[in-house]
PDB file of C-alpha atoms in Angstrom:
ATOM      1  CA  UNK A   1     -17.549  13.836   4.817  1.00 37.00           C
ATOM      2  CA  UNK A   2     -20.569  11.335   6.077  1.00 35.00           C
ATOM      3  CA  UNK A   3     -20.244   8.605   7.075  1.00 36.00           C
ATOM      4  CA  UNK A   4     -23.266   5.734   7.511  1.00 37.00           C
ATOM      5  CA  UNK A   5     -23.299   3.202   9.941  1.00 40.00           C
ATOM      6  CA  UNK A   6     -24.378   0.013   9.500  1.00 42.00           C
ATOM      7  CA  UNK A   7     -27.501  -1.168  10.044  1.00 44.00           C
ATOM      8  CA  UNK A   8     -27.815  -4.145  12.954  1.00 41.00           C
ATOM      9  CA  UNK A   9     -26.481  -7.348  11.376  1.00 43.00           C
ATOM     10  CA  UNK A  10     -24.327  -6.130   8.645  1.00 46.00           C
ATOM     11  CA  UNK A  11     -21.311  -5.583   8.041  1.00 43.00           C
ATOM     12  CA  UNK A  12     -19.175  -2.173   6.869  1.00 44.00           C
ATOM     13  CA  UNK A  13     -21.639   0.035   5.227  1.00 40.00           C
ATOM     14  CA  UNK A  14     -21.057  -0.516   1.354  1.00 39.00           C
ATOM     15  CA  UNK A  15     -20.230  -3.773   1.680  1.00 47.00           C
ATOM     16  CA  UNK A  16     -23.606  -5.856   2.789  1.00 46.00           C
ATOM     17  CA  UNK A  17     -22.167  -8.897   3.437  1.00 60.00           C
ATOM     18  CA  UNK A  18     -23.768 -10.159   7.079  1.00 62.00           C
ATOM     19  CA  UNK A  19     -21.767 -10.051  10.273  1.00 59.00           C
ATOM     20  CA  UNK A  20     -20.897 -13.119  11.671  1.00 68.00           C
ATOM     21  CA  UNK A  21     -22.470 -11.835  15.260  1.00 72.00           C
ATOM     22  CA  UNK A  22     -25.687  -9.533  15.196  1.00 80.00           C
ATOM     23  CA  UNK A  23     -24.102  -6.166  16.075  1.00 82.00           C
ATOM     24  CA  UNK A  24     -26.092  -5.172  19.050  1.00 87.00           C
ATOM     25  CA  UNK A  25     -27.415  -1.269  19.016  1.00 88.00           C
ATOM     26  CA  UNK A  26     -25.492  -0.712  21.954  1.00 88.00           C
ATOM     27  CA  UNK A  27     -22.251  -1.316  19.789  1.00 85.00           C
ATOM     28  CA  UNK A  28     -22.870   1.331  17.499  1.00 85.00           C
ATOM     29  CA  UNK A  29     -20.374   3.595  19.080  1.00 90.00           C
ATOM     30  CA  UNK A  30     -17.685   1.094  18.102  1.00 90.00           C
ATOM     31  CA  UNK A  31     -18.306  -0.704  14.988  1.00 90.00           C
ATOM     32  CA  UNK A  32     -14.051  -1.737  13.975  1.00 92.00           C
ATOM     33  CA  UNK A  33     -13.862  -2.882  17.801  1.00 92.00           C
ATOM     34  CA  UNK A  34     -17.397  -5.178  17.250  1.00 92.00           C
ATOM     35  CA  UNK A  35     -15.425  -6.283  13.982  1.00 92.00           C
ATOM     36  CA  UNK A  36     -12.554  -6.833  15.878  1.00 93.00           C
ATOM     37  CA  UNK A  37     -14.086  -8.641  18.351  1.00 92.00           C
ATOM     38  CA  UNK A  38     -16.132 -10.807  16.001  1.00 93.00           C
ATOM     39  CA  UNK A  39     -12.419 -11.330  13.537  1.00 94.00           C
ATOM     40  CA  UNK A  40     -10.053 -12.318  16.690  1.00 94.00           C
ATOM     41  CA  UNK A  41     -13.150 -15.124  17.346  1.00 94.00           C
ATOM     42  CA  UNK A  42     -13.147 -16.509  14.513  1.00 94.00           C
ATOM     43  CA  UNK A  43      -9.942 -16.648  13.122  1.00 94.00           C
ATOM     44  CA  UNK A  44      -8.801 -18.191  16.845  1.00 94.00           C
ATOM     45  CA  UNK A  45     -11.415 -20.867  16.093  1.00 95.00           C
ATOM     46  CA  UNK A  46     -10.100 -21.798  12.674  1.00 94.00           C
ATOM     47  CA  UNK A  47      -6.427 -21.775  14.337  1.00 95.00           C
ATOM     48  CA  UNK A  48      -7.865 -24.083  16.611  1.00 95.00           C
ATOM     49  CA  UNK A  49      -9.364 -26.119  14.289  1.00 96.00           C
ATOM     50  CA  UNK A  50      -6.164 -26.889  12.053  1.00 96.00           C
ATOM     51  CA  UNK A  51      -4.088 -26.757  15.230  1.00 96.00           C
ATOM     52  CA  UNK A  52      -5.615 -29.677  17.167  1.00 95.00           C
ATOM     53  CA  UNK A  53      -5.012 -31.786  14.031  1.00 95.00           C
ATOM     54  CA  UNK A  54      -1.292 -31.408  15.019  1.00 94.00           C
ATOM     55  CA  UNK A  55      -1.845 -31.889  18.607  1.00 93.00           C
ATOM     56  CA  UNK A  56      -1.999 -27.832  19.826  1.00 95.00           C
ATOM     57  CA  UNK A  57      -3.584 -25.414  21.527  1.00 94.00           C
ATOM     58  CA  UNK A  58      -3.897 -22.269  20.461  1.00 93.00           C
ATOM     59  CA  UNK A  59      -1.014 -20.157  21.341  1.00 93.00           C
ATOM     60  CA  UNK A  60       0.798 -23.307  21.715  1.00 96.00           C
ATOM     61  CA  UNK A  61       2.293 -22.717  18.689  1.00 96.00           C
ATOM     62  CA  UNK A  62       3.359 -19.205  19.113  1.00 96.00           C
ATOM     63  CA  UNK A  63       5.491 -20.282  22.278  1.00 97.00           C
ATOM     64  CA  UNK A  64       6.894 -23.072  20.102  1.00 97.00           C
ATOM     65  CA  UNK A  65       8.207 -20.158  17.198  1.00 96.00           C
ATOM     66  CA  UNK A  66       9.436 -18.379  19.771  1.00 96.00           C
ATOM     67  CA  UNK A  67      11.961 -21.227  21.188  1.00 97.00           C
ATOM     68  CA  UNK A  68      12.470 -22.876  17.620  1.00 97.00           C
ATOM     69  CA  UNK A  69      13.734 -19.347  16.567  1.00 96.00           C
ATOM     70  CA  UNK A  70      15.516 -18.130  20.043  1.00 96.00           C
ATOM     71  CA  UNK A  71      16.201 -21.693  21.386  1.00 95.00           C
ATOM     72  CA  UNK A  72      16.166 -22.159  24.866  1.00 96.00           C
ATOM     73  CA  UNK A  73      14.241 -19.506  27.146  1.00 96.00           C
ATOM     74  CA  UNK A  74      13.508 -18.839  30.497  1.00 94.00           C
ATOM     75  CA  UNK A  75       9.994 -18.718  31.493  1.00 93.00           C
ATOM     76  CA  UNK A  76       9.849 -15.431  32.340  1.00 92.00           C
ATOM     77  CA  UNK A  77      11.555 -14.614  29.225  1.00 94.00           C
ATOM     78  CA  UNK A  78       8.114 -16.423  27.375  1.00 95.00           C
ATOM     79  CA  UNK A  79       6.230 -14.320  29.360  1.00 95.00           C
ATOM     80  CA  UNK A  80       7.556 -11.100  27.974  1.00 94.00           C
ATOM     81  CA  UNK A  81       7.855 -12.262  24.700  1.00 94.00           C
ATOM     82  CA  UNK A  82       4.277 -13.444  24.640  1.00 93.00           C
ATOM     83  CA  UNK A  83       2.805 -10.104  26.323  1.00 89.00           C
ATOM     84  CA  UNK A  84       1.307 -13.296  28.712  1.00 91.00           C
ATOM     85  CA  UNK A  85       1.133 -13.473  32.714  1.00 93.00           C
ATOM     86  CA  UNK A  86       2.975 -15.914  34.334  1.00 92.00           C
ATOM     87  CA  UNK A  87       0.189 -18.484  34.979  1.00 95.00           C
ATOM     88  CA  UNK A  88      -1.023 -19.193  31.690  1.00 94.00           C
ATOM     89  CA  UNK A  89       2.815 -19.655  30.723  1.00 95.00           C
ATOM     90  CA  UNK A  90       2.818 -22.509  33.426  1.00 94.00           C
ATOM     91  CA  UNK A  91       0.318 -24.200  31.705  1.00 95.00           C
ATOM     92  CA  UNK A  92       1.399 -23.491  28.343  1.00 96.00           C
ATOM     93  CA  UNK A  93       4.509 -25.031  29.140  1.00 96.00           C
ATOM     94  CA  UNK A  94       3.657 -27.396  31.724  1.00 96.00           C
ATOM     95  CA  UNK A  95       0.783 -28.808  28.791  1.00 96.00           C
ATOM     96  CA  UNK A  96       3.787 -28.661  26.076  1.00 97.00           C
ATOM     97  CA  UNK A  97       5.877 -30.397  28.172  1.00 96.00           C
ATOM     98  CA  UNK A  98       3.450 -33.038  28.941  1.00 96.00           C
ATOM     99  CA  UNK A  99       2.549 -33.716  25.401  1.00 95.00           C
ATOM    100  CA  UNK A 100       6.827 -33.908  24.968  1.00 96.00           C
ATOM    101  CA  UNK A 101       7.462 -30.666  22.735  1.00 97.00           C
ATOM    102  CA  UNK A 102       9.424 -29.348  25.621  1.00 97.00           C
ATOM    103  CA  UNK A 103      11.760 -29.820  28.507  1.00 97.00           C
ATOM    104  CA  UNK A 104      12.687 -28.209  31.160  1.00 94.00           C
ATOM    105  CA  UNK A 105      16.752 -28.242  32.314  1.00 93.00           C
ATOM    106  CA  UNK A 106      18.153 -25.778  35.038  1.00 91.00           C
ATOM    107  CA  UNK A 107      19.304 -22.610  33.493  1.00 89.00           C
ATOM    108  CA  UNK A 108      23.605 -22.860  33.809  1.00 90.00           C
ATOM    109  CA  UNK A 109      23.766 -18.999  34.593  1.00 89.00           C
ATOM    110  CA  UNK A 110      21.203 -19.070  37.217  1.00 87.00           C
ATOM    111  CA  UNK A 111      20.798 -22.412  39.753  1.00 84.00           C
ATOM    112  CA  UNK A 112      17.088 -20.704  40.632  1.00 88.00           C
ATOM    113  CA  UNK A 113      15.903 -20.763  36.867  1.00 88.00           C
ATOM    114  CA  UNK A 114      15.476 -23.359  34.411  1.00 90.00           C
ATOM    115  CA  UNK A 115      15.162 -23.327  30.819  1.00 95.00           C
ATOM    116  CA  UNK A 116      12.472 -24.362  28.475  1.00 97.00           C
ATOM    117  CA  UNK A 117      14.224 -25.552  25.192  1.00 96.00           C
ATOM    118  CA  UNK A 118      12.306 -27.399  22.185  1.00 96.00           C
ATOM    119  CA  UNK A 119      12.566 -30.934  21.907  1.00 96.00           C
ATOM    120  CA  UNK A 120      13.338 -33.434  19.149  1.00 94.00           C
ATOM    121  CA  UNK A 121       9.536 -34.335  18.638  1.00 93.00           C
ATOM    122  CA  UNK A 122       8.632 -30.657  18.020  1.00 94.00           C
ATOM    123  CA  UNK A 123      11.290 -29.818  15.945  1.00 91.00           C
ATOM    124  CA  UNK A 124       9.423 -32.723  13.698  1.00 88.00           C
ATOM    125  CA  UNK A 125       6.156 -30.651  14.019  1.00 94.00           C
ATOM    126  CA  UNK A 126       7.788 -27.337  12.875  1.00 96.00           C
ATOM    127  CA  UNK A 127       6.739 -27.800   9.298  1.00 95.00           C
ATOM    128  CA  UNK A 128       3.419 -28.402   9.995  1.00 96.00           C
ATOM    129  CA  UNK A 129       3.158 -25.610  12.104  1.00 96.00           C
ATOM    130  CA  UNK A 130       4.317 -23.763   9.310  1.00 96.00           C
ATOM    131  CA  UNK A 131       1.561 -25.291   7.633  1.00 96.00           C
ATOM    132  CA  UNK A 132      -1.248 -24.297   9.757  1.00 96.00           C
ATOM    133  CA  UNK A 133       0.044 -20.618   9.605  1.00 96.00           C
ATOM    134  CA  UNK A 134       0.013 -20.859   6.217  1.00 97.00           C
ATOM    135  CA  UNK A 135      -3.415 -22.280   5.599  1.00 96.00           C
ATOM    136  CA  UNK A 136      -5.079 -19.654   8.371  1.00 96.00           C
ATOM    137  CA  UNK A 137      -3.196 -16.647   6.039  1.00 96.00           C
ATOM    138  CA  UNK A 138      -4.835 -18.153   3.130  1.00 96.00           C
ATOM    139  CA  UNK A 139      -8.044 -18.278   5.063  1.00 95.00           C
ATOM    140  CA  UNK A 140      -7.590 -14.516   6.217  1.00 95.00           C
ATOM    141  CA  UNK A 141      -7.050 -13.169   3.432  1.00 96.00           C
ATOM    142  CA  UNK A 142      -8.907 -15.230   0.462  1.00 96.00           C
ATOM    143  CA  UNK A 143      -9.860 -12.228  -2.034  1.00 96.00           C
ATOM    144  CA  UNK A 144      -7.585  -9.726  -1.247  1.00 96.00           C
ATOM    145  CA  UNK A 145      -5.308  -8.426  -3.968  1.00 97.00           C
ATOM    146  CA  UNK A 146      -1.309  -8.060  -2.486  1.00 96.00           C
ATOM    147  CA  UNK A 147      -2.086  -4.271  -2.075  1.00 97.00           C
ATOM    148  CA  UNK A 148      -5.166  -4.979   0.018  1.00 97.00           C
ATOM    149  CA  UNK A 149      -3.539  -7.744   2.150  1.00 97.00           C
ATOM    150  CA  UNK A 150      -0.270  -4.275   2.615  1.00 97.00           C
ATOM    151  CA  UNK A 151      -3.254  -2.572   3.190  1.00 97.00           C
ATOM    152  CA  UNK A 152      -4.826  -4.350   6.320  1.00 96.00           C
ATOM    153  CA  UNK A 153      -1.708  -5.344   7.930  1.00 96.00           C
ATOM    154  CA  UNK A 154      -0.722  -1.615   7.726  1.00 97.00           C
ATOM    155  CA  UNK A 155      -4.219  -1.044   9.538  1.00 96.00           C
ATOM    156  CA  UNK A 156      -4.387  -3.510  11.947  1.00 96.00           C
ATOM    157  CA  UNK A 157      -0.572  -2.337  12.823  1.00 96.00           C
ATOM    158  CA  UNK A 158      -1.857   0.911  13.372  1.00 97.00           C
ATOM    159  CA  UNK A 159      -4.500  -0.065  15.405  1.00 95.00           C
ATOM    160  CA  UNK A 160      -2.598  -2.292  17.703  1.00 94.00           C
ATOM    161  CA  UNK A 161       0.246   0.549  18.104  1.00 96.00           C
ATOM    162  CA  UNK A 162      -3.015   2.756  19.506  1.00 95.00           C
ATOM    163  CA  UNK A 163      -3.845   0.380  21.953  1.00 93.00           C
ATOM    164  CA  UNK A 164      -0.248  -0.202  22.793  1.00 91.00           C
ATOM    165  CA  UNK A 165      -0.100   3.372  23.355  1.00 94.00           C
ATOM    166  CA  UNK A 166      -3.488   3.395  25.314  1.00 93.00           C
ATOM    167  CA  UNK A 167      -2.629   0.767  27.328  1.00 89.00           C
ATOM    168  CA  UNK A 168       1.009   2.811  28.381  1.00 89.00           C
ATOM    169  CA  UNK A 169      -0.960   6.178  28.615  1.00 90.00           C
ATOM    170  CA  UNK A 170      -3.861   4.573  30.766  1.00 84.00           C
ATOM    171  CA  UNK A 171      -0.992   2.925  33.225  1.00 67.00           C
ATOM    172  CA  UNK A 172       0.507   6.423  33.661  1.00 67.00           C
ATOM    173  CA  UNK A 173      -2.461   8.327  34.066  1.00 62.00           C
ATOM    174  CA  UNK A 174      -3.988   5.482  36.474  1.00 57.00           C
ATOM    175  CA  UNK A 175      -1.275   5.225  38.160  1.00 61.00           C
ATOM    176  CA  UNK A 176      -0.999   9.276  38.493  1.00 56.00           C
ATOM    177  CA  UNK A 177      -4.905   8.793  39.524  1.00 55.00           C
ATOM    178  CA  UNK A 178      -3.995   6.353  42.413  1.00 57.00           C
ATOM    179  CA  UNK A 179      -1.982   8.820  43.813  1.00 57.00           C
ATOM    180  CA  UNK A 180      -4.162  12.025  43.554  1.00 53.00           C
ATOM    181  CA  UNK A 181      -6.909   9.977  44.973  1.00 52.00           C
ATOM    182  CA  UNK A 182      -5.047   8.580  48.081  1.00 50.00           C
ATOM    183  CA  UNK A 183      -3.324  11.846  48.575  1.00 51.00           C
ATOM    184  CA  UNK A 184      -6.916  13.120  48.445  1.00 50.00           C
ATOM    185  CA  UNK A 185      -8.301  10.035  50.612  1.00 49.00           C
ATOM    186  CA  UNK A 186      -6.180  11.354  53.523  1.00 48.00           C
ATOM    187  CA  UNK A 187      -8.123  14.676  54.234  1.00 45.00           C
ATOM    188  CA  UNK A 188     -11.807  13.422  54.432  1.00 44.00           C
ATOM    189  CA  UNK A 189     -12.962  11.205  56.800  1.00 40.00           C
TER     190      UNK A 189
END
């Protein structure tokens, strides 16, 4: 089986609709990460679009699902949840909580901890939030038959399961590559 590439500039071969972003020749090794690339950019700046109408970031709103469906959380517990580090959760929440869709109270398990829980005013902006995800879907996927939308949500599982995978195979074998090499280190000078 052959397979074409496409040419600078356009998109899957077969298609011809134009990329977004010029594919540069020295992408040509990795044309569904360049489309990846040029997707997650756009669709965040649509999200970002509808979102500010509502008065959020994006991302905002993901941290907001999270607590509207879990209730209260600990912010480490956001962290993990959200795949995030701990200083972009601080100003997630610190933001949230400054534009009143959170609150912080101390945790009563753990006097150390506190607890991020939604507030009244966000529980108001739930439905448009709902909204927003809704529109963006419609957005995404304008076109596609239900089959096709099965389709690329079955692909672009698959392809974040590889990473996932990547990401846990490239720990272990840089962490096992750490060792060789300071274990190595120690005999030349």
């Amino acid at each position: 089986m052959t397979q074409s590439t496409p040419e600078a500039g356009k998109g899957p071969a077969g298609i011809g609709e134009e990329a977004t972003v010029p594919v540069p020749a020295a992408a040509s090794g990795g044309p569904v990460s360049h489309a990846i690339f040029r997707l997650a950019r756009l669709h965040r700046m649509f999200a970002g679009q509808l979102l500010r109408r509502i008065g959020l970031h994006p991302g905002q709103e993901l941290v907001m699902m999270h607590l509207w469906e879990l209730g209260p959380q600990r912010q480490t517990d956001l962290v993990r949840l959200m795949d995030s580090d701990a200083a972009t959760m601080t100003r997630t929440v610190r933001r949230l909580e400054q534009a009143g869709f959170v609150r912080r109270r101390p945790s009563p398990t753990d006097k150390r901890a506190s607890l991020i829980e939604p507030t009244a005013a966000s529980h108001a902006l739930r439905h448009q939030v709902e909204q927003v995800w809704t529109h963006l879907e419609a957005l995404s996927t304008t076109g596609l038959s239900d089959e096709e939308r099965t389709a690329a949500l079955h692909t672009l599982e698959r392809l974040e399961q590889n990473l996932v995978r990547a990401a846990a195979e490239g720990a272990d074998a840089g962490e096992a590559a750490g060792a060789a090499g300071t274990a190595g280190a120690g005999g030349q000078e």
